[in-house]
CSV table of C-alpha atoms in Angstrom, one decimal:
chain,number,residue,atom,x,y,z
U,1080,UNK,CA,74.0,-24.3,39.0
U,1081,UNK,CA,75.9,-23.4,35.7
U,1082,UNK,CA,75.9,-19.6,37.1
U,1083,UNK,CA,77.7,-20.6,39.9
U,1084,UNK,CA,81.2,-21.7,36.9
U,1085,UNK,CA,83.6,-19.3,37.0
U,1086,UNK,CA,84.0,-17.2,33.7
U,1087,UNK,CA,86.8,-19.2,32.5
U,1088,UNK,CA,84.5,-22.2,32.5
U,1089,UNK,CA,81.8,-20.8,31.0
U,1090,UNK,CA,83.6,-19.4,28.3
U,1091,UNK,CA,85.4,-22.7,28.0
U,1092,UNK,CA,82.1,-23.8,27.0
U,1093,UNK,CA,80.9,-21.4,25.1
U,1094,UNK,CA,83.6,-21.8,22.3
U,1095,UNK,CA,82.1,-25.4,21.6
U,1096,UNK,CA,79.2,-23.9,20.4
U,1097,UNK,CA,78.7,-21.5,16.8
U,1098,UNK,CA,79.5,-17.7,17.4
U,1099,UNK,CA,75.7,-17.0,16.5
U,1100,UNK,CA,74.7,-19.2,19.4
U,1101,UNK,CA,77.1,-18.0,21.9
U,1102,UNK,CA,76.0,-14.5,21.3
U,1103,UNK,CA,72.2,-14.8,22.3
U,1104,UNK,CA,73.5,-16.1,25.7
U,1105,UNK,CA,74.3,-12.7,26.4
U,1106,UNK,CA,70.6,-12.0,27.1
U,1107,UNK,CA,70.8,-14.9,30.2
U,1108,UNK,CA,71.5,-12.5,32.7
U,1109,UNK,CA,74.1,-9.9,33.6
U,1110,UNK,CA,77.2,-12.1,34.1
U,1111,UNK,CA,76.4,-13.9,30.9
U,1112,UNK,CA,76.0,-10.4,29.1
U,1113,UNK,CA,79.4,-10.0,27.9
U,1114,UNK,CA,81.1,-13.5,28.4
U,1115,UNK,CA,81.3,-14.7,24.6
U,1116,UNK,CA,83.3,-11.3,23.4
U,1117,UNK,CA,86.1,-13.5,25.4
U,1118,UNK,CA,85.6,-16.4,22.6
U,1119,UNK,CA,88.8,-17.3,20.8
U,1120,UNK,CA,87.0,-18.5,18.0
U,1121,UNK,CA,84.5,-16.2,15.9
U,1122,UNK,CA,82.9,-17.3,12.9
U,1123,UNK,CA,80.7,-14.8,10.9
U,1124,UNK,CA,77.9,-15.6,8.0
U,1125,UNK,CA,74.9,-14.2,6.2
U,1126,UNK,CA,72.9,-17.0,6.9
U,1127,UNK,CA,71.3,-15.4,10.2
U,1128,UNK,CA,71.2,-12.0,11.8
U,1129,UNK,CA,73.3,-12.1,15.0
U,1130,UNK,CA,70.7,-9.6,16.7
U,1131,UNK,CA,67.3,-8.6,16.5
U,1132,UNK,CA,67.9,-5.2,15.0
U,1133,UNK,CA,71.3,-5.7,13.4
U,1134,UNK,CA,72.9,-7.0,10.4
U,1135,UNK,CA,75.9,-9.0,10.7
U,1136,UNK,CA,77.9,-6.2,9.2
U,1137,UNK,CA,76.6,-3.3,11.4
U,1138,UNK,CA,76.6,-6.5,14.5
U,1139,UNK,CA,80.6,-7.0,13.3
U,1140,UNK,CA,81.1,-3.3,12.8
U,1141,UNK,CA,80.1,-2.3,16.4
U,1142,UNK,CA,81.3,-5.1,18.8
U,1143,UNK,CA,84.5,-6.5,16.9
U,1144,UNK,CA,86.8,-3.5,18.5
U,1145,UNK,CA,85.3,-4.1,21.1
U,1146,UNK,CA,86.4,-8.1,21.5
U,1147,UNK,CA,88.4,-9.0,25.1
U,1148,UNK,CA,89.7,-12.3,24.0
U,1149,UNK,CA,93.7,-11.1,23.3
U,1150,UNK,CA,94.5,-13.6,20.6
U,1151,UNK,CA,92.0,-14.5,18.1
U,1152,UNK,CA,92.8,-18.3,17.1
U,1153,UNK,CA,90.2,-18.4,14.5
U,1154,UNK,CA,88.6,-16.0,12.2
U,1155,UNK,CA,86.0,-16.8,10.2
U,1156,UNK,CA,84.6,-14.5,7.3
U,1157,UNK,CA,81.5,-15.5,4.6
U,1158,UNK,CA,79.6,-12.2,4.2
U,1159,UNK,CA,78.6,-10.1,1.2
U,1160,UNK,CA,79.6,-6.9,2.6
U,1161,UNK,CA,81.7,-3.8,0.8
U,1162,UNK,CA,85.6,-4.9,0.9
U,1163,UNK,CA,86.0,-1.7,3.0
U,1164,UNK,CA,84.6,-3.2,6.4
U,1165,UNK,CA,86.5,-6.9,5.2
U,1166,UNK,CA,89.7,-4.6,5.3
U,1167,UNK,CA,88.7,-3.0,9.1
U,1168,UNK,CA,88.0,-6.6,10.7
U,1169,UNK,CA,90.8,-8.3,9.5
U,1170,UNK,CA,93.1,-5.3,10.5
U,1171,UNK,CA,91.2,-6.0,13.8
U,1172,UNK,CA,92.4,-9.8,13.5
U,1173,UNK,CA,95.6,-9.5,12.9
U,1174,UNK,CA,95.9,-7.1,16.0
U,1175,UNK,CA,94.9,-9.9,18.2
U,1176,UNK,CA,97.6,-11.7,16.7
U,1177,UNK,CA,94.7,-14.0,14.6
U,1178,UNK,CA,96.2,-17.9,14.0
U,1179,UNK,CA,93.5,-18.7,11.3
U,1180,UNK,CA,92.2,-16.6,8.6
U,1181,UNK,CA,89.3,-17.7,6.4
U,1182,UNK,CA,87.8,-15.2,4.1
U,1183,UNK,CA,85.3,-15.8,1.6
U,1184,UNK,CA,85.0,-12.8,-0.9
U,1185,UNK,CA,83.9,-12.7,-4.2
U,1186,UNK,CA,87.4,-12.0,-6.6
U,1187,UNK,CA,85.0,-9.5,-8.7
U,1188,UNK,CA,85.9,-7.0,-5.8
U,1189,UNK,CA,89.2,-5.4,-5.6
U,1190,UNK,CA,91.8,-6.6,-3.1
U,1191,UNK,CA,90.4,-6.7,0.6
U,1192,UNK,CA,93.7,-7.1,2.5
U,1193,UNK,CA,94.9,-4.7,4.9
U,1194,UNK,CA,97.8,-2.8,3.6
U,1195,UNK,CA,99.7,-4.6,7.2
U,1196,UNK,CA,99.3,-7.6,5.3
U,1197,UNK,CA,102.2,-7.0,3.4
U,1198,UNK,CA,106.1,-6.1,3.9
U,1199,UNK,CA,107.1,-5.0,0.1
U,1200,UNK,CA,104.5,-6.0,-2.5
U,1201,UNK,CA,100.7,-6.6,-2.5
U,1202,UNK,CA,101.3,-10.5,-3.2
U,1203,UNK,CA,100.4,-13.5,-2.0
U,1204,UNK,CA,104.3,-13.9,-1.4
U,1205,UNK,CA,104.3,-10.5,0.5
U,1206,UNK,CA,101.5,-12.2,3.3
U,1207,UNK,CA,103.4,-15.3,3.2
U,1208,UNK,CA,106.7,-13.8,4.2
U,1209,UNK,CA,105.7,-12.4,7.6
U,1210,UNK,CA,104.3,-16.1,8.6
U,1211,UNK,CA,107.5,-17.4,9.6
U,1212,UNK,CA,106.0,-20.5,11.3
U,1213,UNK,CA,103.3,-21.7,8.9
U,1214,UNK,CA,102.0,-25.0,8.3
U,1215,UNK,CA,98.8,-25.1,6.8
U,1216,UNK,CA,97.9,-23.0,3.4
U,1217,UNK,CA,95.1,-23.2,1.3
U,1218,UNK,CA,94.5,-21.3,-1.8
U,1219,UNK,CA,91.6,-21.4,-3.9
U,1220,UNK,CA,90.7,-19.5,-7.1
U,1221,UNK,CA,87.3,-19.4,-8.1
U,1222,UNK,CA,85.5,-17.3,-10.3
U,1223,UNK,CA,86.6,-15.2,-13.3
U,1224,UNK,CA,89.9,-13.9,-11.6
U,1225,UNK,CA,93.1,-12.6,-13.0
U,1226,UNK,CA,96.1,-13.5,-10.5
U,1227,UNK,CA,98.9,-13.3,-12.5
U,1228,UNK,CA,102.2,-15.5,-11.1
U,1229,UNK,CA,101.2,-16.8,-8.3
U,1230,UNK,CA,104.1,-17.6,-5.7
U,1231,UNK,CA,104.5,-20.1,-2.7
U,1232,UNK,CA,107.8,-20.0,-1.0
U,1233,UNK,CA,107.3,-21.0,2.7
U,1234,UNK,CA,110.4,-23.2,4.1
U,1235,UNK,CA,107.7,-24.6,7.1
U,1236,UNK,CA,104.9,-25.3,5.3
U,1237,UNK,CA,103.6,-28.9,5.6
U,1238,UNK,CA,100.3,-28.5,4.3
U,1239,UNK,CA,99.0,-26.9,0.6
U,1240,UNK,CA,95.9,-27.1,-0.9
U,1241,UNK,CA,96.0,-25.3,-4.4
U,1242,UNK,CA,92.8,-24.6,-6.8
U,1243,UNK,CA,92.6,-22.9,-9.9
U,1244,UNK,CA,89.3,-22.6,-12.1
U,1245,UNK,CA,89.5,-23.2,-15.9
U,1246,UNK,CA,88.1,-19.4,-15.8
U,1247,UNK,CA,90.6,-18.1,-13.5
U,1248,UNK,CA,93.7,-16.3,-15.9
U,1249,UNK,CA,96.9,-16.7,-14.4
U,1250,UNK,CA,100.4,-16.5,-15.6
U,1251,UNK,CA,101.6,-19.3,-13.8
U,1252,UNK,CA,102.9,-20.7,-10.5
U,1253,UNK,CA,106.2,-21.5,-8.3
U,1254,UNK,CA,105.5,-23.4,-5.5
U,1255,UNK,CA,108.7,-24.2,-2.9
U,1256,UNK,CA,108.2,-26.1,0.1
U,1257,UNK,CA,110.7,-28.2,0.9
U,1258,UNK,CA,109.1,-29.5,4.2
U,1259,UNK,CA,105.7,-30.1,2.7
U,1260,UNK,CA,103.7,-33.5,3.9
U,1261,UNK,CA,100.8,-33.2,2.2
U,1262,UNK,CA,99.7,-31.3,-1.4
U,1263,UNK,CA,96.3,-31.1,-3.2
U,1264,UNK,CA,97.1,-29.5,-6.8
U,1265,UNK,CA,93.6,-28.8,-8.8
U,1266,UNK,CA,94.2,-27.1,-12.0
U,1267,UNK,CA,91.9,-26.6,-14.6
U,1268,UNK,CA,92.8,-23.7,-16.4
U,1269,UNK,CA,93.7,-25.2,-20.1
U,1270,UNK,CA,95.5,-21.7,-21.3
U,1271,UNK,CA,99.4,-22.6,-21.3
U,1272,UNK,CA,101.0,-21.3,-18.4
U,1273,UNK,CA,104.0,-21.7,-16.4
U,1274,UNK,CA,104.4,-24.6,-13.7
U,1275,UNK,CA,107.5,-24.7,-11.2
U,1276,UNK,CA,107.3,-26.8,-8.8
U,1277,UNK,CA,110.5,-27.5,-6.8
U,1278,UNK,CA,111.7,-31.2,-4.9
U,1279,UNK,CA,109.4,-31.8,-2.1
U,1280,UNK,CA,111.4,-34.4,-0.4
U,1281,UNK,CA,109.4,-34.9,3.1
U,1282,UNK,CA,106.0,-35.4,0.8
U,1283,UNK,CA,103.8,-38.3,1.9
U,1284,UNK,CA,100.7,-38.1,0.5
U,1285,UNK,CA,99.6,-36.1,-2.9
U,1286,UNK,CA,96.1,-35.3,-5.0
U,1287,UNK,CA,96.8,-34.1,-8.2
U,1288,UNK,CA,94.1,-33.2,-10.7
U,1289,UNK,CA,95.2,-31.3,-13.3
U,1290,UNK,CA,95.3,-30.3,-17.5
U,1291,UNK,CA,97.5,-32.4,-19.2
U,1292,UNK,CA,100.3,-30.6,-19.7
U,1293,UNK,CA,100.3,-29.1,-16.1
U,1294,UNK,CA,101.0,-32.8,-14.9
U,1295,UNK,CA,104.3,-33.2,-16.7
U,1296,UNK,CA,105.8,-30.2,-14.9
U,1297,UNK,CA,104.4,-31.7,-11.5
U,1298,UNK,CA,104.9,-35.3,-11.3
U,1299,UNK,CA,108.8,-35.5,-11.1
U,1300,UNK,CA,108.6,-32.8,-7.8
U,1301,UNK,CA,106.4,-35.6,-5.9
U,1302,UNK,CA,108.2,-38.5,-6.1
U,1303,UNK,CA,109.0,-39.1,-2.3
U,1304,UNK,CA,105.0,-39.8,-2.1
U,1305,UNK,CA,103.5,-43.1,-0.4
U,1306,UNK,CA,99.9,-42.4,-0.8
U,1307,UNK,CA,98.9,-40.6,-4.7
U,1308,UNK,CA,96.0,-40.0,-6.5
U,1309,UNK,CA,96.0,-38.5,-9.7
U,1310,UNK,CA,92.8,-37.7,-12.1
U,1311,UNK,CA,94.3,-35.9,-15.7
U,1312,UNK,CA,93.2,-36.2,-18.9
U,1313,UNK,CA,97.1,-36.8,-20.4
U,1314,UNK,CA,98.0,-36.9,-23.5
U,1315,UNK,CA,101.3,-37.6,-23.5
U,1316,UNK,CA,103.7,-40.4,-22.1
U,1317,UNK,CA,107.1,-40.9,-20.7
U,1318,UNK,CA,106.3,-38.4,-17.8
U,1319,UNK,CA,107.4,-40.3,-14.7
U,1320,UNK,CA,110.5,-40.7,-12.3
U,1321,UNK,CA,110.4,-43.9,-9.9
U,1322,UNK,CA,107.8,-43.5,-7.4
U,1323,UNK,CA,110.0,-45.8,-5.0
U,1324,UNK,CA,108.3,-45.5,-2.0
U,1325,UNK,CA,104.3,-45.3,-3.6
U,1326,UNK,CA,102.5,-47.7,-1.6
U,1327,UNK,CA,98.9,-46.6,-2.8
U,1328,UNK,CA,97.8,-45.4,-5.8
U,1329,UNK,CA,94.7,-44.2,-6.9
U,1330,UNK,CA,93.3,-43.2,-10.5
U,1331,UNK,CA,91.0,-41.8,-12.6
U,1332,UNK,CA,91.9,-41.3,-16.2
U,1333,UNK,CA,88.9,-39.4,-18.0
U,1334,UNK,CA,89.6,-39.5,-21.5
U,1335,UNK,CA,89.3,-42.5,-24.2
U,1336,UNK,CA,92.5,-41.3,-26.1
U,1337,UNK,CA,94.8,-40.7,-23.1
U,1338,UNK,CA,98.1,-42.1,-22.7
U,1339,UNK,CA,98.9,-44.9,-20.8
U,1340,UNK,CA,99.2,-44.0,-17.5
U,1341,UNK,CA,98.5,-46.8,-15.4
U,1342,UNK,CA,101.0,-48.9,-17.7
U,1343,UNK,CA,103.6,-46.5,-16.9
U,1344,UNK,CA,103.0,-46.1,-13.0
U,1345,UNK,CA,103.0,-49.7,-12.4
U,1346,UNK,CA,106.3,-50.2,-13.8
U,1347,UNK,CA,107.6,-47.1,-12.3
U,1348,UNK,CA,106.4,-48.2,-9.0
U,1349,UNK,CA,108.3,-51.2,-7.7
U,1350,UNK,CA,106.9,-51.3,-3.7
U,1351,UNK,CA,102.9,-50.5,-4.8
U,1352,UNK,CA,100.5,-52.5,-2.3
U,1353,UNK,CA,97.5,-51.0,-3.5
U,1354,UNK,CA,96.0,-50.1,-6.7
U,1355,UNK,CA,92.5,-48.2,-6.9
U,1356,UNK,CA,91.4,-47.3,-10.2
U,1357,UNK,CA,88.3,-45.6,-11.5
U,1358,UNK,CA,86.5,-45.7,-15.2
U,1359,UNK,CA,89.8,-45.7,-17.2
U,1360,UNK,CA,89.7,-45.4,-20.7
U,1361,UNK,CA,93.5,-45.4,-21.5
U,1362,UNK,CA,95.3,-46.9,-23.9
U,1363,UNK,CA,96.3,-50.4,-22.5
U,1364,UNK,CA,99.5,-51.5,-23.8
U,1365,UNK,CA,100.4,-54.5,-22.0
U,1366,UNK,CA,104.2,-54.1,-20.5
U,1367,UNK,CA,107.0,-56.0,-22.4
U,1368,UNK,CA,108.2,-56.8,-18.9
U,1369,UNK,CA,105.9,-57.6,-15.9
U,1370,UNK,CA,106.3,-54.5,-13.3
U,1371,UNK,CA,108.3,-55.3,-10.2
U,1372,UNK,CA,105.2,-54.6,-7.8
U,1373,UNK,CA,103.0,-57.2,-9.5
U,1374,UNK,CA,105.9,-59.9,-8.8
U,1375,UNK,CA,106.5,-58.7,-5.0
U,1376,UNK,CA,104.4,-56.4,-3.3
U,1377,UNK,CA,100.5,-55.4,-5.2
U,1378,UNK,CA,98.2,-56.9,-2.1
U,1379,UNK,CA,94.9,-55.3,-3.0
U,1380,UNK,CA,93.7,-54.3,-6.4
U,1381,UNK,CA,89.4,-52.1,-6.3
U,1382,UNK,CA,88.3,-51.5,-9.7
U,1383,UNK,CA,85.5,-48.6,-9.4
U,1384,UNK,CA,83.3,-48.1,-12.5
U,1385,UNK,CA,83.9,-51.8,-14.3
U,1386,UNK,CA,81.9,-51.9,-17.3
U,1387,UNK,CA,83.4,-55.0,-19.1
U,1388,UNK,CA,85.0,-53.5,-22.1
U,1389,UNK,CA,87.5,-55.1,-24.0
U,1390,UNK,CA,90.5,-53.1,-22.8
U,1391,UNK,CA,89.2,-53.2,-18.9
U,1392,UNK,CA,89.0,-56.7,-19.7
U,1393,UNK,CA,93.0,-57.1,-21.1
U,1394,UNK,CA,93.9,-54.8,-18.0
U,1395,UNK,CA,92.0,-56.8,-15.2
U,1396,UNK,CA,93.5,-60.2,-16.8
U,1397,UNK,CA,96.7,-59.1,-16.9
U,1398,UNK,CA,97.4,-58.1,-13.6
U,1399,UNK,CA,95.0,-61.1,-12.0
U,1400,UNK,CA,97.3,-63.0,-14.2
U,1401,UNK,CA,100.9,-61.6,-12.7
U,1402,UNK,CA,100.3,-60.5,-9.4
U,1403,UNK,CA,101.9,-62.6,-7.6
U,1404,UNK,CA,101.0,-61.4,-4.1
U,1405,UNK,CA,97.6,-60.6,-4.7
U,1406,UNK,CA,95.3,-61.1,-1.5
U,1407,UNK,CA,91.9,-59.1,-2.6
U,1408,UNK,CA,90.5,-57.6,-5.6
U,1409,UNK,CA,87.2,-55.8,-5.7
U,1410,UNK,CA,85.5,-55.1,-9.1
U,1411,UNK,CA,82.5,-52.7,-8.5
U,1412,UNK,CA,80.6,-52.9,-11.9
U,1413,UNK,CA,77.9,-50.6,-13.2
U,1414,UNK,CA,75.4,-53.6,-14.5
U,1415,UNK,CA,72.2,-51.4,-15.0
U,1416,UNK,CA,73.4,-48.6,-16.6
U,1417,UNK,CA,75.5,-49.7,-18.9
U,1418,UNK,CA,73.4,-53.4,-19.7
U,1419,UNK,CA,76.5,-55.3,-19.1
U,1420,UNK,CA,75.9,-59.0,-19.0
U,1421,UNK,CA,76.1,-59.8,-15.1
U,1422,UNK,CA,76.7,-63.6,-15.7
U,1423,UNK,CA,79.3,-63.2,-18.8
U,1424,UNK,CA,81.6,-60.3,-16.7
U,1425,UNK,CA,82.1,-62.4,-13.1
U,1426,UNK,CA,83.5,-65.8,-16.0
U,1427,UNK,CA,85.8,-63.4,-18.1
U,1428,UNK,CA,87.3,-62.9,-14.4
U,1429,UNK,CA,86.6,-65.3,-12.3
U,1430,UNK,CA,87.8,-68.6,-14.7
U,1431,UNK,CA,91.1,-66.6,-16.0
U,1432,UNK,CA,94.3,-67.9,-14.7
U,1433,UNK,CA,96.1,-66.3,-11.3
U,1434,UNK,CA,99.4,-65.9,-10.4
U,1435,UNK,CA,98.0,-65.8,-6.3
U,1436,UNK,CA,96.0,-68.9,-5.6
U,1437,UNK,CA,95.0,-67.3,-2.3
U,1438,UNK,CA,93.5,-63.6,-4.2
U,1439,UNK,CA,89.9,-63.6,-3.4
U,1440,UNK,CA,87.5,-62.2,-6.2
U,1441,UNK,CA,84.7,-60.0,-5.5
U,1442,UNK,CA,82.6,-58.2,-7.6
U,1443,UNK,CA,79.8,-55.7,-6.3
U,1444,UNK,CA,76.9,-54.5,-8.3
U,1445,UNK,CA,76.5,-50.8,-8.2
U,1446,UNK,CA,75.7,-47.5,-10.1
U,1447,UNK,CA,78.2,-45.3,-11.6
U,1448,UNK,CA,79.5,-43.6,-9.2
U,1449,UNK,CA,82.2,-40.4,-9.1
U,1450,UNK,CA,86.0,-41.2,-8.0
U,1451,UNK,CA,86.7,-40.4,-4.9
């Protein structure tokens, strides 16, 4: 019988399953009683009461000291509880020598970290400096917050996820990560404010969606990139090194009077393969000279949010028309919602000239539908 695992196993197994759950095996029978306070993984919400009689906070409060496992790999917080007890269990955490943090806390309440948090400053910066190995950061602002300059200077990191509200006030940002792989950038506060971002040479993949003028101050740091999406309403051009090694692009361009991006990223991206873009509504100004990647490498062109338009029209030509290499393009067109004539849209397309006499045309009928 499963009473008859040792205590390794059976804890083994209990860390597949939510804290919540592991807990009420403790009523199974007197070896089971104690077993899950061994878990390496503990994840804490409001949603349910992790006793009969008990809260999660007084639950948390009473048996967290108490926890046997002697590192913590994973530490989960989403309570509404006074930042006092926050501060005592994540004191508790970093005792046992905790490998993943996750706090949710409303920013209205003052700061929650533990004053060992820090080695000269209560900063962001401060925490960051006494994770010598870290690889994984995500930072999210939500809410009416006031952060000031926020700082990222971690030599190991190869992961950041960064996300400021258009309510959150900050002075700015420096962000240096020199080994980073992979960076998300959302940044939606429109107040000016300062942007450094230094070279991330070992970047392969980056979302950027961001104010317009944030994106100037971004794009030249993420060069190095082979898979970027980008969704901005810009408003100004010339902003672009050479993306040399972009293989996939994705974008979404939300505003009717913005400049023209994909012009500019076609011809600043000679190796492209594939090109997604969503609902774009900029200003198509068809290249003097046709960009490298149309002549040599573009493979696969998906157009998401087609409605038919004149300039989606001009854009769609024009690259059916000099992509040389072209294998597949996939037009998904909003017919109902925007009455555009099914019949009319798949000739426009489908009878102008190629430069690929192999590209296969497809269009699929669907609703508007969100980038992604």
């Amino acid at each position: 019988s499963i009473n008859d695992l040792s205590d390794e196993l059976l804890i083994k197994i209990l860390s597949f399953l939510p804290t919540k759950v592991a807990v009420s095996t403790s009523i199974l029978s007197k070896q089971w009683q104690f077993l899950w306070m061994w878990l390496p993984k503990l994840e804490y919400s409001s949603l349910r009461y992790y006793s009969e009689s008990s809260a999660p906070r007084e639950f948390i409060d009473k048996y967290l000291p108490l926890h046997r496992a002697p590192v913590i790999e994973r530490f989960s917080l989403d309570l509404s509880v006074e930042p006092e007890y926050i501060k005592r269990w994540v004191e508790i955490a970093v005792s046992r020598y905790v490998h993943d943090l996750d706090i949710y806390h409303s920013t209205m309440d003052q700061n929650i970290f533990p004053s060992s948090f820090y080695t000269y400053d209560e900063s962001l910066q401060g925490l960051l400096d006494i994770c010598p190995v870290l690889e994984d950061l995500s930072v999210l602002l939500r809410g009416e917050c006031s952060m000031g300059e926020i700082t990222v200077i971690v030599p190991t990191l190869q992961r950041l996820s960064l996300s400021v509200s258009w309510c959150c006030y900050i002075d700015g940002y420096v962000i240096d990560t020199p080994s980073l792989k992979y960076f998300k950038l959302e940044d939606w506060y429109n107040s000016i404010h300062d942007v450094e971002i230094k070279d991330m040479p070992e970047l392969r993949e980056a979302y950027v969606d961001v104010v317009f003028f944030v994106l100037k101050s971004v794009i030249g740091s993420i060069t190095s990139v082979k898979h970027l999406t980008i969704c901005s309403e810009c408003m100004v051009v010339a902003l672009f090194s050479n993306f040399n090694q972009l293989e996939h692009l994705k974008l979404c361009v939300c505003k009717d009077h913005s400049s023209d991006l994909l012009g500019q990223l076609l011809k600043d991206s000679p190796n492209l393969r594939v090109l997604d873009v969503f609902h774009t509504g900029v200003c198509w100004k068809q290249p003097s000279q046709v960009p490298q990647c149309l002549l040599s490498s573009l493979q696969i062109f998906n157009w998401s949010g087609y409605f038919g338009r004149a300039q989606e029209r001009d854009i769609a030509v024009y690259i059916l028309k000099n992509a040389c290499c072209l294998e597949k393009v996939t037009i998904f067109a909003d017919i109902v919602q925007y009455s555009v004539p099914h019949l009319n849209m798949i000739k426009e397309l489908a009878f102008s000239s190629r430069a690929s006499t192999t590209c296969e045309l497809v269009f699929v009928e669907c609703p508007y539908e969100m980038f992604d």
